[in-house]
Amino acid sequence: MNDPYPSRKSHLKNLDKPRSLLERLTDLISPEPESRAQLLEILQDAHTRNLIDADSLSMIEGVFQVADLCARDVMVPRAQMDAINVADKPEQFIPFVLEKAHSRYPVYDGNRDSVIGIMLAKDLLRYYAEEEFDVRGMLRPAVFIPESKRLNVLLHDFRANHNHIAIVVDEYGGVAGLITIEDVLEQIVGDIEDEYDYDEEEGNIIATPDGAYRVRALTEIEQFNETFSTRYCNDEADTIGGLVTHRLGRVPHRGEKVQIDDFIFVILRSDARQVHMLLAKQLPFNMVSHHEHNDH
């Protein structure tokens, strides 16, 4: 006998089927989603099922993270800003610009609380082409933002105003640091290639002219030990970046220094989640001995 309500039978059959990822996502993006945590849980489940790759999941998680972070969380602190004193002559600061290799520099007058503009490195070409070179006249306006400004709002402002750098100020109007559009995007997509990065072909450890070494944070401890005859243990971490993070008990900030045995590690690049690049410098034997003596 035919069922007079075939649609009811079909509906009951569907109740017995496991709900698909698409159906669960559809429920969550309905006018009344349950929670962001559940959405992330489903996305992580999608990664487990190989429906999205690890990079995609990481970027989605980064988008959520950007909404929770503010400028003070990722800014370059005032003390570590590569800034230029307007009173200096071009022949004084151009070598500094070449060394740091940034595209933009804050320019201050007197002290770092008095930022008067932003200098573009490319504008320095005019120094070699013009007889009269006026530093003040070539500066671009500086954008000032509070420490509490949310990164998602800041990213929107950067894009809308075609701006790439902002000066972060504290509640008293003093300069707390600076932040670039790259700093914000790195919270989403991970580390972006900059002056401290290099090609895969060049390896994980590169010597610098001053006797130090630029080391990728993902360099395995075993490789580092083989290169420098060190005896770092890989029980707590597999990589040099992990070793430094474990030693500090947190993700270090750019510019921080950590001594582990006879090496000083300076953080060249890191974000809120991990270290990306370090500068490693081996201490002379007498300095190591002195340090170990003081520790006892």
mmCIF file with all atom_site columns, C-alpha atoms in Angstrom, residues 49-236:
data_model
loop_
_atom_site.group_PDB
_atom_site.id
_atom_site.type_symbol
_atom_site.label_atom_id
_atom_site.label_alt_id
_atom_site.label_comp_id
_atom_site.label_asym_id
_atom_site.label_entity_id
_atom_site.label_seq_id
_atom_site.pdbx_PDB_ins_code
_atom_site.Cartn_x
_atom_site.Cartn_y
_atom_site.Cartn_z
_atom_site.occupancy
_atom_site.B_iso_or_equiv
_atom_site.pdbx_formal_charge
_atom_site.auth_seq_id
_atom_site.auth_comp_id
_atom_site.auth_asym_id
_atom_site.auth_atom_id
_atom_site.pdbx_PDB_model_num
ATOM 1   C CA . ARG A 1 49  ? 38.079 15.552 7.534  1.00 0.00 ? 49  ARG A CA 1
ATOM 2   C CA . ASN A 1 50  ? 40.534 17.103 5.020  1.00 0.00 ? 50  ASN A CA 1
ATOM 3   C CA . LEU A 1 51  ? 37.834 19.460 3.720  1.00 0.00 ? 51  LEU A CA 1
ATOM 4   C CA . ILE A 1 52  ? 40.049 22.492 4.318  1.00 0.00 ? 52  ILE A CA 1
ATOM 5   C CA . ASP A 1 53  ? 43.828 22.569 4.625  1.00 0.00 ? 53  ASP A CA 1
ATOM 6   C CA . ALA A 1 54  ? 45.870 23.689 7.620  1.00 0.00 ? 54  ALA A CA 1
ATOM 7   C CA . ASP A 1 55  ? 46.788 27.060 6.068  1.00 0.00 ? 55  ASP A CA 1
ATOM 8   C CA . SER A 1 56  ? 43.137 27.912 5.434  1.00 0.00 ? 56  SER A CA 1
ATOM 9   C CA . LEU A 1 57  ? 42.173 26.969 8.974  1.00 0.00 ? 57  LEU A CA 1
ATOM 10  C CA . SER A 1 58  ? 45.050 29.024 10.365 1.00 0.00 ? 58  SER A CA 1
ATOM 11  C CA . MET A 1 59  ? 43.968 32.089 8.384  1.00 0.00 ? 59  MET A CA 1
ATOM 12  C CA . ILE A 1 60  ? 40.344 31.754 9.509  1.00 0.00 ? 60  ILE A CA 1
ATOM 13  C CA . GLU A 1 61  ? 41.497 31.478 13.118 1.00 0.00 ? 61  GLU A CA 1
ATOM 14  C CA . GLY A 1 62  ? 43.708 34.520 12.479 1.00 0.00 ? 62  GLY A CA 1
ATOM 15  C CA . VAL A 1 63  ? 40.691 36.523 11.303 1.00 0.00 ? 63  VAL A CA 1
ATOM 16  C CA . PHE A 1 64  ? 38.917 35.782 14.579 1.00 0.00 ? 64  PHE A CA 1
ATOM 17  C CA . GLN A 1 65  ? 42.081 36.653 16.508 1.00 0.00 ? 65  GLN A CA 1
ATOM 18  C CA . VAL A 1 66  ? 42.385 40.041 14.781 1.00 0.00 ? 66  VAL A CA 1
ATOM 19  C CA . ALA A 1 67  ? 38.940 40.966 16.095 1.00 0.00 ? 67  ALA A CA 1
ATOM 20  C CA . ASP A 1 68  ? 40.156 40.263 19.658 1.00 0.00 ? 68  ASP A CA 1
ATOM 21  C CA . LEU A 1 69  ? 43.531 42.053 19.478 1.00 0.00 ? 69  LEU A CA 1
ATOM 22  C CA . CYS A 1 70  ? 44.304 45.753 19.680 1.00 0.00 ? 70  CYS A CA 1
ATOM 23  C CA . ALA A 1 71  ? 47.229 47.904 18.562 1.00 0.00 ? 71  ALA A CA 1
ATOM 24  C CA . ARG A 1 72  ? 49.207 47.532 21.810 1.00 0.00 ? 72  ARG A CA 1
ATOM 25  C CA . ASP A 1 73  ? 49.257 43.736 21.365 1.00 0.00 ? 73  ASP A CA 1
ATOM 26  C CA . VAL A 1 74  ? 51.320 43.733 18.155 1.00 0.00 ? 74  VAL A CA 1
ATOM 27  C CA . MET A 1 75  ? 52.948 47.172 17.909 1.00 0.00 ? 75  MET A CA 1
ATOM 28  C CA . VAL A 1 76  ? 56.691 47.728 17.783 1.00 0.00 ? 76  VAL A CA 1
ATOM 29  C CA . PRO A 1 77  ? 57.455 49.359 21.170 1.00 0.00 ? 77  PRO A CA 1
ATOM 30  C CA . ARG A 1 78  ? 58.758 52.924 21.225 1.00 0.00 ? 78  ARG A CA 1
ATOM 31  C CA . ALA A 1 79  ? 62.249 51.852 22.353 1.00 0.00 ? 79  ALA A CA 1
ATOM 32  C CA . GLN A 1 80  ? 62.548 49.493 19.360 1.00 0.00 ? 80  GLN A CA 1
ATOM 33  C CA . MET A 1 81  ? 61.231 51.902 16.720 1.00 0.00 ? 81  MET A CA 1
ATOM 34  C CA . ASP A 1 82  ? 63.621 52.606 13.858 1.00 0.00 ? 82  ASP A CA 1
ATOM 35  C CA . ALA A 1 83  ? 63.069 56.359 13.753 1.00 0.00 ? 83  ALA A CA 1
ATOM 36  C CA . ILE A 1 84  ? 64.958 59.352 12.356 1.00 0.00 ? 84  ILE A CA 1
ATOM 37  C CA . ASN A 1 85  ? 65.790 62.650 14.035 1.00 0.00 ? 85  ASN A CA 1
ATOM 38  C CA . VAL A 1 86  ? 64.887 65.511 11.707 1.00 0.00 ? 86  VAL A CA 1
ATOM 39  C CA . ALA A 1 87  ? 67.935 67.416 13.015 1.00 0.00 ? 87  ALA A CA 1
ATOM 40  C CA . ASP A 1 88  ? 70.294 64.810 11.529 1.00 0.00 ? 88  ASP A CA 1
ATOM 41  C CA . LYS A 1 89  ? 71.792 65.404 8.113  1.00 0.00 ? 89  LYS A CA 1
ATOM 42  C CA . PRO A 1 90  ? 71.018 62.967 5.264  1.00 0.00 ? 90  PRO A CA 1
ATOM 43  C CA . GLU A 1 91  ? 74.578 61.689 5.223  1.00 0.00 ? 91  GLU A CA 1
ATOM 44  C CA . GLN A 1 92  ? 74.054 60.734 8.896  1.00 0.00 ? 92  GLN A CA 1
ATOM 45  C CA . PHE A 1 93  ? 70.763 58.833 8.604  1.00 0.00 ? 93  PHE A CA 1
ATOM 46  C CA . ILE A 1 94  ? 70.972 57.369 5.069  1.00 0.00 ? 94  ILE A CA 1
ATOM 47  C CA . PRO A 1 95  ? 73.402 54.601 6.204  1.00 0.00 ? 95  PRO A CA 1
ATOM 48  C CA . PHE A 1 96  ? 70.888 53.812 8.982  1.00 0.00 ? 96  PHE A CA 1
ATOM 49  C CA . VAL A 1 97  ? 68.064 53.597 6.424  1.00 0.00 ? 97  VAL A CA 1
ATOM 50  C CA . LEU A 1 98  ? 70.143 51.279 4.242  1.00 0.00 ? 98  LEU A CA 1
ATOM 51  C CA . GLU A 1 99  ? 70.967 49.064 7.220  1.00 0.00 ? 99  GLU A CA 1
ATOM 52  C CA . LYS A 1 100 ? 67.377 48.707 8.468  1.00 0.00 ? 100 LYS A CA 1
ATOM 53  C CA . ALA A 1 101 ? 65.906 48.437 4.949  1.00 0.00 ? 101 ALA A CA 1
ATOM 54  C CA . HIS A 1 102 ? 62.360 49.483 5.863  1.00 0.00 ? 102 HIS A CA 1
ATOM 55  C CA . SER A 1 103 ? 60.179 51.344 3.375  1.00 0.00 ? 103 SER A CA 1
ATOM 56  C CA . ARG A 1 104 ? 58.919 53.941 5.907  1.00 0.00 ? 104 ARG A CA 1
ATOM 57  C CA . TYR A 1 105 ? 60.398 55.683 8.953  1.00 0.00 ? 105 TYR A CA 1
ATOM 58  C CA . PRO A 1 106 ? 58.853 57.920 11.631 1.00 0.00 ? 106 PRO A CA 1
ATOM 59  C CA . VAL A 1 107 ? 60.644 61.257 11.852 1.00 0.00 ? 107 VAL A CA 1
ATOM 60  C CA . TYR A 1 108 ? 60.735 63.101 15.177 1.00 0.00 ? 108 TYR A CA 1
ATOM 61  C CA . ASP A 1 109 ? 61.829 66.549 16.281 1.00 0.00 ? 109 ASP A CA 1
ATOM 62  C CA . GLY A 1 110 ? 63.724 66.640 19.571 1.00 0.00 ? 110 GLY A CA 1
ATOM 63  C CA . ASN A 1 111 ? 62.372 63.445 21.135 1.00 0.00 ? 111 ASN A CA 1
ATOM 64  C CA . ARG A 1 112 ? 60.287 60.447 20.100 1.00 0.00 ? 112 ARG A CA 1
ATOM 65  C CA . ASP A 1 113 ? 57.105 61.884 21.578 1.00 0.00 ? 113 ASP A CA 1
ATOM 66  C CA . SER A 1 114 ? 57.244 64.565 18.905 1.00 0.00 ? 114 SER A CA 1
ATOM 67  C CA . VAL A 1 115 ? 56.745 62.628 15.655 1.00 0.00 ? 115 VAL A CA 1
ATOM 68  C CA . ILE A 1 116 ? 56.287 65.171 12.872 1.00 0.00 ? 116 ILE A CA 1
ATOM 69  C CA . GLY A 1 117 ? 55.821 62.884 9.874  1.00 0.00 ? 117 GLY A CA 1
ATOM 70  C CA . ILE A 1 118 ? 56.733 59.757 7.960  1.00 0.00 ? 118 ILE A CA 1
ATOM 71  C CA . MET A 1 119 ? 59.679 59.490 5.591  1.00 0.00 ? 119 MET A CA 1
ATOM 72  C CA . LEU A 1 120 ? 59.466 57.138 2.613  1.00 0.00 ? 120 LEU A CA 1
ATOM 73  C CA . ALA A 1 121 ? 62.787 55.513 1.805  1.00 0.00 ? 121 ALA A CA 1
ATOM 74  C CA . LYS A 1 122 ? 62.184 55.955 -1.918 1.00 0.00 ? 122 LYS A CA 1
ATOM 75  C CA . ASP A 1 123 ? 61.960 59.743 -1.444 1.00 0.00 ? 123 ASP A CA 1
ATOM 76  C CA . LEU A 1 124 ? 65.612 59.754 -0.401 1.00 0.00 ? 124 LEU A CA 1
ATOM 77  C CA . LEU A 1 125 ? 66.524 59.280 -4.066 1.00 0.00 ? 125 LEU A CA 1
ATOM 78  C CA . ARG A 1 126 ? 65.835 62.988 -4.435 1.00 0.00 ? 126 ARG A CA 1
ATOM 79  C CA . TYR A 1 127 ? 68.845 63.635 -2.211 1.00 0.00 ? 127 TYR A CA 1
ATOM 80  C CA . TYR A 1 128 ? 71.075 62.453 -5.057 1.00 0.00 ? 128 TYR A CA 1
ATOM 81  C CA . ALA A 1 129 ? 69.139 64.266 -7.778 1.00 0.00 ? 129 ALA A CA 1
ATOM 82  C CA . GLU A 1 130 ? 68.411 67.697 -6.276 1.00 0.00 ? 130 GLU A CA 1
ATOM 83  C CA . GLU A 1 131 ? 70.774 70.417 -5.180 1.00 0.00 ? 131 GLU A CA 1
ATOM 84  C CA . GLU A 1 132 ? 68.538 71.470 -2.275 1.00 0.00 ? 132 GLU A CA 1
ATOM 85  C CA . PHE A 1 133 ? 67.154 68.702 -0.103 1.00 0.00 ? 133 PHE A CA 1
ATOM 86  C CA . ASP A 1 134 ? 64.542 69.628 2.519  1.00 0.00 ? 134 ASP A CA 1
ATOM 87  C CA . VAL A 1 135 ? 63.755 66.744 4.872  1.00 0.00 ? 135 VAL A CA 1
ATOM 88  C CA . ARG A 1 136 ? 60.780 68.476 6.499  1.00 0.00 ? 136 ARG A CA 1
ATOM 89  C CA . GLY A 1 137 ? 59.268 69.328 3.141  1.00 0.00 ? 137 GLY A CA 1
ATOM 90  C CA . MET A 1 138 ? 59.282 65.730 1.917  1.00 0.00 ? 138 MET A CA 1
ATOM 91  C CA . LEU A 1 139 ? 57.599 64.155 4.957  1.00 0.00 ? 139 LEU A CA 1
ATOM 92  C CA . ARG A 1 140 ? 54.195 62.494 4.651  1.00 0.00 ? 140 ARG A CA 1
ATOM 93  C CA . PRO A 1 141 ? 51.594 63.137 7.395  1.00 0.00 ? 141 PRO A CA 1
ATOM 94  C CA . ALA A 1 142 ? 51.739 60.755 10.344 1.00 0.00 ? 142 ALA A CA 1
ATOM 95  C CA . VAL A 1 143 ? 48.599 58.917 11.451 1.00 0.00 ? 143 VAL A CA 1
ATOM 96  C CA . PHE A 1 144 ? 48.135 58.614 15.215 1.00 0.00 ? 144 PHE A CA 1
ATOM 97  C CA . ILE A 1 145 ? 45.972 55.929 16.838 1.00 0.00 ? 145 ILE A CA 1
ATOM 98  C CA . PRO A 1 146 ? 45.252 54.918 20.452 1.00 0.00 ? 146 PRO A CA 1
ATOM 99  C CA . GLU A 1 147 ? 46.724 51.754 21.943 1.00 0.00 ? 147 GLU A CA 1
ATOM 100 C CA . SER A 1 148 ? 43.226 50.342 22.344 1.00 0.00 ? 148 SER A CA 1
ATOM 101 C CA . LYS A 1 149 ? 42.295 50.484 18.648 1.00 0.00 ? 149 LYS A CA 1
ATOM 102 C CA . ARG A 1 150 ? 41.070 47.080 17.441 1.00 0.00 ? 150 ARG A CA 1
ATOM 103 C CA . LEU A 1 151 ? 43.138 45.493 14.681 1.00 0.00 ? 151 LEU A CA 1
ATOM 104 C CA . ASN A 1 152 ? 40.111 44.726 12.485 1.00 0.00 ? 152 ASN A CA 1
ATOM 105 C CA . VAL A 1 153 ? 39.120 48.416 12.561 1.00 0.00 ? 153 VAL A CA 1
ATOM 106 C CA . LEU A 1 154 ? 42.726 49.483 11.964 1.00 0.00 ? 154 LEU A CA 1
ATOM 107 C CA . LEU A 1 155 ? 43.035 47.153 8.970  1.00 0.00 ? 155 LEU A CA 1
ATOM 108 C CA . HIS A 1 156 ? 39.891 48.696 7.470  1.00 0.00 ? 156 HIS A CA 1
ATOM 109 C CA . ASP A 1 157 ? 41.332 52.194 8.007  1.00 0.00 ? 157 ASP A CA 1
ATOM 110 C CA . PHE A 1 158 ? 44.676 51.211 6.471  1.00 0.00 ? 158 PHE A CA 1
ATOM 111 C CA . ARG A 1 159 ? 42.930 49.947 3.344  1.00 0.00 ? 159 ARG A CA 1
ATOM 112 C CA . ALA A 1 160 ? 40.418 52.800 3.077  1.00 0.00 ? 160 ALA A CA 1
ATOM 113 C CA . ASN A 1 161 ? 43.059 55.528 3.478  1.00 0.00 ? 161 ASN A CA 1
ATOM 114 C CA . HIS A 1 162 ? 45.832 53.752 1.526  1.00 0.00 ? 162 HIS A CA 1
ATOM 115 C CA . ASN A 1 163 ? 48.029 54.078 4.594  1.00 0.00 ? 163 ASN A CA 1
ATOM 116 C CA . HIS A 1 164 ? 50.683 51.565 5.681  1.00 0.00 ? 164 HIS A CA 1
ATOM 117 C CA . ILE A 1 165 ? 51.922 52.782 9.063  1.00 0.00 ? 165 ILE A CA 1
ATOM 118 C CA . ALA A 1 166 ? 50.462 54.386 12.181 1.00 0.00 ? 166 ALA A CA 1
ATOM 119 C CA . ILE A 1 167 ? 51.984 55.845 15.335 1.00 0.00 ? 167 ILE A CA 1
ATOM 120 C CA . VAL A 1 168 ? 50.477 54.365 18.502 1.00 0.00 ? 168 VAL A CA 1
ATOM 121 C CA . VAL A 1 169 ? 49.981 56.809 21.383 1.00 0.00 ? 169 VAL A CA 1
ATOM 122 C CA . ASP A 1 170 ? 49.165 56.164 25.027 1.00 0.00 ? 170 ASP A CA 1
ATOM 123 C CA . GLU A 1 171 ? 46.437 57.807 27.116 1.00 0.00 ? 171 GLU A CA 1
ATOM 124 C CA . TYR A 1 172 ? 48.720 60.760 27.873 1.00 0.00 ? 172 TYR A CA 1
ATOM 125 C CA . GLY A 1 173 ? 49.504 61.460 24.233 1.00 0.00 ? 173 GLY A CA 1
ATOM 126 C CA . GLY A 1 174 ? 53.028 60.050 24.365 1.00 0.00 ? 174 GLY A CA 1
ATOM 127 C CA . VAL A 1 175 ? 54.314 57.752 21.637 1.00 0.00 ? 175 VAL A CA 1
ATOM 128 C CA . ALA A 1 176 ? 53.955 54.107 22.714 1.00 0.00 ? 176 ALA A CA 1
ATOM 129 C CA . GLY A 1 177 ? 55.145 52.524 19.472 1.00 0.00 ? 177 GLY A CA 1
ATOM 130 C CA . LEU A 1 178 ? 54.258 52.011 15.844 1.00 0.00 ? 178 LEU A CA 1
ATOM 131 C CA . ILE A 1 179 ? 52.265 49.488 13.851 1.00 0.00 ? 179 ILE A CA 1
ATOM 132 C CA . THR A 1 180 ? 52.226 48.688 10.131 1.00 0.00 ? 180 THR A CA 1
ATOM 133 C CA . ILE A 1 181 ? 49.679 47.039 7.869  1.00 0.00 ? 181 ILE A CA 1
ATOM 134 C CA . GLU A 1 182 ? 52.128 44.127 7.628  1.00 0.00 ? 182 GLU A CA 1
ATOM 135 C CA . ASP A 1 183 ? 51.951 43.644 11.408 1.00 0.00 ? 183 ASP A CA 1
ATOM 136 C CA . VAL A 1 184 ? 48.163 43.335 11.176 1.00 0.00 ? 184 VAL A CA 1
ATOM 137 C CA . LEU A 1 185 ? 48.121 41.041 8.146  1.00 0.00 ? 185 LEU A CA 1
ATOM 138 C CA . GLU A 1 186 ? 50.657 38.729 9.771  1.00 0.00 ? 186 GLU A CA 1
ATOM 139 C CA . GLN A 1 187 ? 48.084 37.968 12.462 1.00 0.00 ? 187 GLN A CA 1
ATOM 140 C CA . ILE A 1 188 ? 45.943 36.464 9.675  1.00 0.00 ? 188 ILE A CA 1
ATOM 141 C CA . VAL A 1 189 ? 48.309 34.949 7.140  1.00 0.00 ? 189 VAL A CA 1
ATOM 142 C CA . GLY A 1 190 ? 51.411 34.383 9.236  1.00 0.00 ? 190 GLY A CA 1
ATOM 143 C CA . ASP A 1 191 ? 54.857 35.851 8.671  1.00 0.00 ? 191 ASP A CA 1
ATOM 144 C CA . ILE A 1 192 ? 55.263 37.998 5.572  1.00 0.00 ? 192 ILE A CA 1
ATOM 145 C CA . GLU A 1 193 ? 58.629 38.072 3.810  1.00 0.00 ? 193 GLU A CA 1
ATOM 146 C CA . ASP A 1 194 ? 60.700 41.064 4.877  1.00 0.00 ? 194 ASP A CA 1
ATOM 147 C CA . GLU A 1 195 ? 64.285 42.176 5.187  1.00 0.00 ? 195 GLU A CA 1
ATOM 148 C CA . TYR A 1 196 ? 65.092 39.289 7.537  1.00 0.00 ? 196 TYR A CA 1
ATOM 149 C CA . ASP A 1 197 ? 63.656 36.559 5.305  1.00 0.00 ? 197 ASP A CA 1
ATOM 150 C CA . TYR A 1 198 ? 65.407 34.592 2.617  1.00 0.00 ? 198 TYR A CA 1
ATOM 151 C CA . ASP A 1 199 ? 64.731 31.873 0.079  1.00 0.00 ? 199 ASP A CA 1
ATOM 152 C CA . GLU A 1 200 ? 64.427 28.207 0.943  1.00 0.00 ? 200 GLU A CA 1
ATOM 153 C CA . GLU A 1 201 ? 67.506 27.522 -1.166 1.00 0.00 ? 201 GLU A CA 1
ATOM 154 C CA . GLU A 1 202 ? 69.672 29.623 1.142  1.00 0.00 ? 202 GLU A CA 1
ATOM 155 C CA . GLY A 1 203 ? 69.091 27.359 4.130  1.00 0.00 ? 203 GLY A CA 1
ATOM 156 C CA . ASN A 1 204 ? 68.039 27.877 7.721  1.00 0.00 ? 204 ASN A CA 1
ATOM 157 C CA . ILE A 1 205 ? 71.249 29.406 9.092  1.00 0.00 ? 205 ILE A CA 1
ATOM 158 C CA . ILE A 1 206 ? 73.060 32.313 7.400  1.00 0.00 ? 206 ILE A CA 1
ATOM 159 C CA . ALA A 1 207 ? 76.175 34.093 8.639  1.00 0.00 ? 207 ALA A CA 1
ATOM 160 C CA . THR A 1 208 ? 76.077 37.896 8.881  1.00 0.00 ? 208 THR A CA 1
ATOM 161 C CA . PRO A 1 209 ? 79.047 40.233 8.336  1.00 0.00 ? 209 PRO A CA 1
ATOM 162 C CA . ASP A 1 210 ? 79.368 40.962 12.069 1.00 0.00 ? 210 ASP A CA 1
ATOM 163 C CA . GLY A 1 211 ? 79.917 37.324 13.038 1.00 0.00 ? 211 GLY A CA 1
ATOM 164 C CA . ALA A 1 212 ? 76.356 36.533 14.079 1.00 0.00 ? 212 ALA A CA 1
ATOM 165 C CA . TYR A 1 213 ? 73.870 34.207 12.351 1.00 0.00 ? 213 TYR A CA 1
ATOM 166 C CA . ARG A 1 214 ? 70.333 34.689 11.136 1.00 0.00 ? 214 ARG A CA 1
ATOM 167 C CA . VAL A 1 215 ? 68.404 31.572 12.085 1.00 0.00 ? 215 VAL A CA 1
ATOM 168 C CA . ARG A 1 216 ? 64.923 30.543 11.077 1.00 0.00 ? 216 ARG A CA 1
ATOM 169 C CA . ALA A 1 217 ? 62.850 29.767 14.127 1.00 0.00 ? 217 ALA A CA 1
ATOM 170 C CA . LEU A 1 218 ? 61.758 26.483 12.526 1.00 0.00 ? 218 LEU A CA 1
ATOM 171 C CA . THR A 1 219 ? 65.358 25.275 12.335 1.00 0.00 ? 219 THR A CA 1
ATOM 172 C CA . GLU A 1 220 ? 65.492 21.932 14.111 1.00 0.00 ? 220 GLU A CA 1
ATOM 173 C CA . ILE A 1 221 ? 67.570 21.828 17.295 1.00 0.00 ? 221 ILE A CA 1
ATOM 174 C CA . GLU A 1 222 ? 69.447 18.852 15.880 1.00 0.00 ? 222 GLU A CA 1
ATOM 175 C CA . GLN A 1 223 ? 70.585 20.896 12.872 1.00 0.00 ? 223 GLN A CA 1
ATOM 176 C CA . PHE A 1 224 ? 71.629 23.792 15.123 1.00 0.00 ? 224 PHE A CA 1
ATOM 177 C CA . ASN A 1 225 ? 73.634 21.410 17.333 1.00 0.00 ? 225 ASN A CA 1
ATOM 178 C CA . GLU A 1 226 ? 75.385 19.928 14.307 1.00 0.00 ? 226 GLU A CA 1
ATOM 179 C CA . THR A 1 227 ? 76.259 23.375 12.952 1.00 0.00 ? 227 THR A CA 1
ATOM 180 C CA . PHE A 1 228 ? 77.603 24.893 16.172 1.00 0.00 ? 228 PHE A CA 1
ATOM 181 C CA . SER A 1 229 ? 78.594 21.792 18.194 1.00 0.00 ? 229 SER A CA 1
ATOM 182 C CA . THR A 1 230 ? 76.077 22.758 20.874 1.00 0.00 ? 230 THR A CA 1
ATOM 183 C CA . ARG A 1 231 ? 74.200 20.305 23.061 1.00 0.00 ? 231 ARG A CA 1
ATOM 184 C CA . TYR A 1 232 ? 70.725 21.786 23.242 1.00 0.00 ? 232 TYR A CA 1
ATOM 185 C CA . CYS A 1 233 ? 68.138 19.227 24.338 1.00 0.00 ? 233 CYS A CA 1
ATOM 186 C CA . ASN A 1 234 ? 65.059 18.608 22.203 1.00 0.00 ? 234 ASN A CA 1
ATOM 187 C CA . ASP A 1 235 ? 62.946 17.044 24.951 1.00 0.00 ? 235 ASP A CA 1
ATOM 188 C CA . GLU A 1 236 ? 60.776 20.159 25.374 1.00 0.00 ? 236 GLU A CA 1
#
